Amino acid sequence: MIDAAVEKAYGGQRKIHWMEVFAGEKSFMMFQNWLPDETVEAFTEFLVGIKGPLTTPIGGGIRSLNVALRQLLDLYVCLRPVRYFNGVPAPVKHPEYVDMVIFRENTEDIYTGIEFAYGTEGNKKFMQLFKENFPKEYAKIRFPETAGMGLKPISVEGTERLVRDAIKYCLVNKRKNLNLVHKGNIMKYTEGAFKDWGYALAKREFRGEIVTERESWILGNKEKNPALGVAENAKMIDPGFDMMSPAQKQDIMNEVEAALKLWDTHGNGKWKSKLLIKDSIADVTLQFVLIRPRDYDVIATMNLNGDYISDALAAQVGGIGIAPGANINYESGHAIFEATHGTAPKYADLDKVNPGSVILSGEMMLRYMGWSEAADLIIKGMDGAIGSKIVTYDFARLMDDATEAKCSEFGDAIIRHMV
């Protein structure tokens, strides 16, 4: 599929030379090793690769092969574009409004796996240390004697490199806004800090190219009423202004004054051409991507939120069966593109399942390599095949008048529509 797109796009002037490496069940059956060192070395040396779902070993050892690869190569961005292909069965009225890209932080949050299981010696030691050193916080645990515990690290460095790359992506691809999704109203020093650090990075490194949502309100208010004073503007952006303490009021007024200092570069409507940086609470986001999807474009968020949001969005446009993904370190250049769904052993070698996820991950890989012409052909082929209703069983059973195709036949249909 990928080779066909490259051949059609470049007529033999470019070609991918593939090298197979081993991981998962196939690797274990061949070498008695779930993740050989040679595989990691190959990804390290050649930078870019693509893989299918990997079976995770049961009963100890590496907790997840996918997580292991991400950690070993420091693939800190999980990139998940979500878009609609015309004709794909969807549970929402307007799936065509969904066109979003999720930058999910891959190395921090509770997915670091720092946990202390109830009943273990480690749990007892941790709880004792916690109780002795942080008695007020310990008192908040409702049932401390029977609680499992986990730690949730969110760092300045981890936040900044994710948000930096998300902003660069937006600017290169001319996206309209970046939304920092968080639960900072509850977890103020982790998720709330993610939001604050993200805004600070945007203002510090991309000041001329971005505007925050609140700055856009302040500048817009001033444009509508040039005589508007700072205090009046502050009241307009914060309805609770009159109930605030003097210190809180001064903070808002300082914010207004700082935004108005951008007038030469952002005023008189110039801010409308800038990348808009905004934020939203995670649970609100999960509602609004359903009822107001056109308000969302690129999302940057932490590991757990990103897991929920990317799968929820995929469900709106056909499910994870055609949801592509990548794990990338934009600083080193390392990237592994992968199907986002798990393994399905009962369908192995039956030429049956939807290959859309791995095919579109290949499209992402081509685009990452700068081979946009070939990537565009894959999108065109996918659109054409689905639009002609030649689809695998999972889509055929949900579509009227569809032709059920084998996995290979669906692939052939995609290639035919690369014109």
PDB file of C-alpha atoms in Angstrom, residues 227-334:
ATOM      1  CA  ALA A 227     -12.405  54.631  25.116  1.00  0.00           C
ATOM      2  CA  LEU A 228     -12.790  51.505  27.288  1.00  0.00           C
ATOM      3  CA  GLY A 229     -10.757  51.713  30.497  1.00  0.00           C
ATOM      4  CA  VAL A 230      -8.690  48.949  32.052  1.00  0.00           C
ATOM      5  CA  ALA A 231     -11.112  48.299  34.924  1.00  0.00           C
ATOM      6  CA  GLU A 232     -14.103  48.163  32.570  1.00  0.00           C
ATOM      7  CA  ASN A 233     -12.281  45.756  30.292  1.00  0.00           C
ATOM      8  CA  ALA A 234     -11.374  43.598  33.291  1.00  0.00           C
ATOM      9  CA  LYS A 235     -15.042  43.380  34.281  1.00  0.00           C
ATOM     10  CA  MET A 236     -15.951  42.237  30.784  1.00  0.00           C
ATOM     11  CA  ILE A 237     -13.492  39.338  30.726  1.00  0.00           C
ATOM     12  CA  ASP A 238     -14.189  38.292  34.335  1.00  0.00           C
ATOM     13  CA  PRO A 239     -17.874  38.627  35.300  1.00  0.00           C
ATOM     14  CA  GLY A 240     -17.029  38.032  38.963  1.00  0.00           C
ATOM     15  CA  PHE A 241     -14.630  40.967  39.041  1.00  0.00           C
ATOM     16  CA  ASP A 242     -16.700  43.060  41.474  1.00  0.00           C
ATOM     17  CA  MET A 243     -16.702  40.237  44.045  1.00  0.00           C
ATOM     18  CA  MET A 244     -12.929  39.772  43.976  1.00  0.00           C
ATOM     19  CA  SER A 245     -10.474  40.916  46.628  1.00  0.00           C
ATOM     20  CA  PRO A 246      -8.383  44.013  45.829  1.00  0.00           C
ATOM     21  CA  ALA A 247      -5.376  41.793  45.084  1.00  0.00           C
ATOM     22  CA  GLN A 248      -7.391  39.616  42.709  1.00  0.00           C
ATOM     23  CA  LYS A 249      -8.773  42.670  40.943  1.00  0.00           C
ATOM     24  CA  GLN A 250      -5.264  44.020  40.497  1.00  0.00           C
ATOM     25  CA  ASP A 251      -4.146  40.716  38.959  1.00  0.00           C
ATOM     26  CA  ILE A 252      -6.898  40.920  36.342  1.00  0.00           C
ATOM     27  CA  MET A 253      -6.136  44.561  35.619  1.00  0.00           C
ATOM     28  CA  ASN A 254      -2.443  43.694  35.213  1.00  0.00           C
ATOM     29  CA  GLU A 255      -3.487  41.019  32.740  1.00  0.00           C
ATOM     30  CA  VAL A 256      -5.514  43.582  30.772  1.00  0.00           C
ATOM     31  CA  GLU A 257      -2.641  46.048  30.704  1.00  0.00           C
ATOM     32  CA  ALA A 258      -0.194  43.348  29.528  1.00  0.00           C
ATOM     33  CA  ALA A 259      -2.526  42.381  26.682  1.00  0.00           C
ATOM     34  CA  LEU A 260      -2.985  45.985  25.600  1.00  0.00           C
ATOM     35  CA  LYS A 261       0.798  46.342  25.297  1.00  0.00           C
ATOM     36  CA  LEU A 262       0.487  43.962  22.331  1.00  0.00           C
ATOM     37  CA  TRP A 263      -1.541  46.539  20.417  1.00  0.00           C
ATOM     38  CA  ASP A 264       1.096  47.301  17.775  1.00  0.00           C
ATOM     39  CA  THR A 265       1.473  43.649  16.768  1.00  0.00           C
ATOM     40  CA  HIS A 266      -1.919  42.215  17.724  1.00  0.00           C
ATOM     41  CA  GLY A 267      -4.392  45.113  17.843  1.00  0.00           C
ATOM     42  CA  ASN A 268      -6.840  46.377  15.223  1.00  0.00           C
ATOM     43  CA  GLY A 269      -7.831  42.819  14.385  1.00  0.00           C
ATOM     44  CA  LYS A 270      -4.286  41.526  13.772  1.00  0.00           C
ATOM     45  CA  TRP A 271      -4.815  38.943  16.518  1.00  0.00           C
ATOM     46  CA  LYS A 272      -7.401  37.203  14.321  1.00  0.00           C
ATOM     47  CA  SER A 273      -4.625  35.927  12.049  1.00  0.00           C
ATOM     48  CA  LYS A 274      -2.620  34.530  14.973  1.00  0.00           C
ATOM     49  CA  LEU A 275      -2.714  30.994  16.349  1.00  0.00           C
ATOM     50  CA  LEU A 276      -5.273  31.022  19.173  1.00  0.00           C
ATOM     51  CA  ILE A 277      -4.115  29.339  22.406  1.00  0.00           C
ATOM     52  CA  LYS A 278      -6.893  28.386  24.810  1.00  0.00           C
ATOM     53  CA  ASP A 279      -7.639  25.802  27.473  1.00  0.00           C
ATOM     54  CA  SER A 280     -10.552  23.721  28.680  1.00  0.00           C
ATOM     55  CA  ILE A 281     -11.379  21.325  31.496  1.00  0.00           C
ATOM     56  CA  ALA A 282     -11.100  17.667  30.448  1.00  0.00           C
ATOM     57  CA  ASP A 283     -14.678  16.632  31.215  1.00  0.00           C
ATOM     58  CA  VAL A 284     -16.044  19.731  29.468  1.00  0.00           C
ATOM     59  CA  THR A 285     -13.856  18.906  26.481  1.00  0.00           C
ATOM     60  CA  LEU A 286     -15.290  15.389  26.231  1.00  0.00           C
ATOM     61  CA  GLN A 287     -18.756  16.953  26.030  1.00  0.00           C
ATOM     62  CA  PHE A 288     -17.902  19.727  23.602  1.00  0.00           C
ATOM     63  CA  VAL A 289     -16.017  17.580  21.087  1.00  0.00           C
ATOM     64  CA  LEU A 290     -19.389  15.867  20.665  1.00  0.00           C
ATOM     65  CA  ILE A 291     -21.696  18.877  20.501  1.00  0.00           C
ATOM     66  CA  ARG A 292     -19.296  21.591  19.253  1.00  0.00           C
ATOM     67  CA  PRO A 293     -16.508  19.771  17.381  1.00  0.00           C
ATOM     68  CA  ARG A 294     -15.741  22.701  15.089  1.00  0.00           C
ATOM     69  CA  ASP A 295     -14.477  24.653  18.106  1.00  0.00           C
ATOM     70  CA  TYR A 296     -11.595  22.188  18.484  1.00  0.00           C
ATOM     71  CA  ASP A 297      -8.619  21.873  16.173  1.00  0.00           C
ATOM     72  CA  VAL A 298      -5.364  20.753  17.848  1.00  0.00           C
ATOM     73  CA  ILE A 299      -5.359  19.487  21.439  1.00  0.00           C
ATOM     74  CA  ALA A 300      -2.334  19.228  23.738  1.00  0.00           C
ATOM     75  CA  THR A 301      -2.861  17.285  26.929  1.00  0.00           C
ATOM     76  CA  MET A 302      -1.375  14.849  29.403  1.00  0.00           C
ATOM     77  CA  ASN A 303      -1.179  11.099  29.131  1.00  0.00           C
ATOM     78  CA  LEU A 304      -4.423   9.910  30.705  1.00  0.00           C
ATOM     79  CA  ASN A 305      -6.600  12.688  29.273  1.00  0.00           C
ATOM     80  CA  GLY A 306      -5.098  12.060  25.859  1.00  0.00           C
ATOM     81  CA  ASP A 307      -5.924   8.368  26.069  1.00  0.00           C
ATOM     82  CA  TYR A 308      -9.590   9.066  26.765  1.00  0.00           C
ATOM     83  CA  ILE A 309      -9.977  11.919  24.300  1.00  0.00           C
ATOM     84  CA  SER A 310      -8.286  10.291  21.315  1.00  0.00           C
ATOM     85  CA  ASP A 311     -10.392   7.122  21.564  1.00  0.00           C
ATOM     86  CA  ALA A 312     -13.592   9.091  22.190  1.00  0.00           C
ATOM     87  CA  LEU A 313     -12.929  11.174  19.088  1.00  0.00           C
ATOM     88  CA  ALA A 314     -12.127   8.093  17.020  1.00  0.00           C
ATOM     89  CA  ALA A 315     -15.507   6.634  18.006  1.00  0.00           C
ATOM     90  CA  GLN A 316     -17.212   9.605  16.335  1.00  0.00           C
ATOM     91  CA  VAL A 317     -15.657   8.869  12.943  1.00  0.00           C
ATOM     92  CA  GLY A 318     -15.571   5.105  12.585  1.00  0.00           C
ATOM     93  CA  GLY A 319     -13.691   3.830  15.617  1.00  0.00           C
ATOM     94  CA  ILE A 320     -10.076   2.960  16.358  1.00  0.00           C
ATOM     95  CA  GLY A 321     -10.112   0.462  13.473  1.00  0.00           C
ATOM     96  CA  ILE A 322      -9.188   3.347  11.181  1.00  0.00           C
ATOM     97  CA  ALA A 323      -7.516   5.590  13.770  1.00  0.00           C
ATOM     98  CA  PRO A 324      -3.804   6.117  13.061  1.00  0.00           C
ATOM     99  CA  GLY A 325      -1.150   7.034  15.581  1.00  0.00           C
ATOM    100  CA  ALA A 326       2.515   7.811  16.075  1.00  0.00           C
ATOM    101  CA  ASN A 327       4.978   8.078  18.932  1.00  0.00           C
ATOM    102  CA  ILE A 328       7.542  10.772  18.188  1.00  0.00           C
ATOM    103  CA  ASN A 329      10.548  12.526  19.664  1.00  0.00           C
ATOM    104  CA  TYR A 330      10.702  15.705  17.576  1.00  0.00           C
ATOM    105  CA  GLU A 331      14.037  16.649  19.144  1.00  0.00           C
ATOM    106  CA  SER A 332      15.926  13.460  18.198  1.00  0.00           C
ATOM    107  CA  GLY A 333      13.851  12.633  15.116  1.00  0.00           C
ATOM    108  CA  HIS A 334      12.860   9.155  16.343  1.00  0.00           C
TER     109      HIS A 334
END
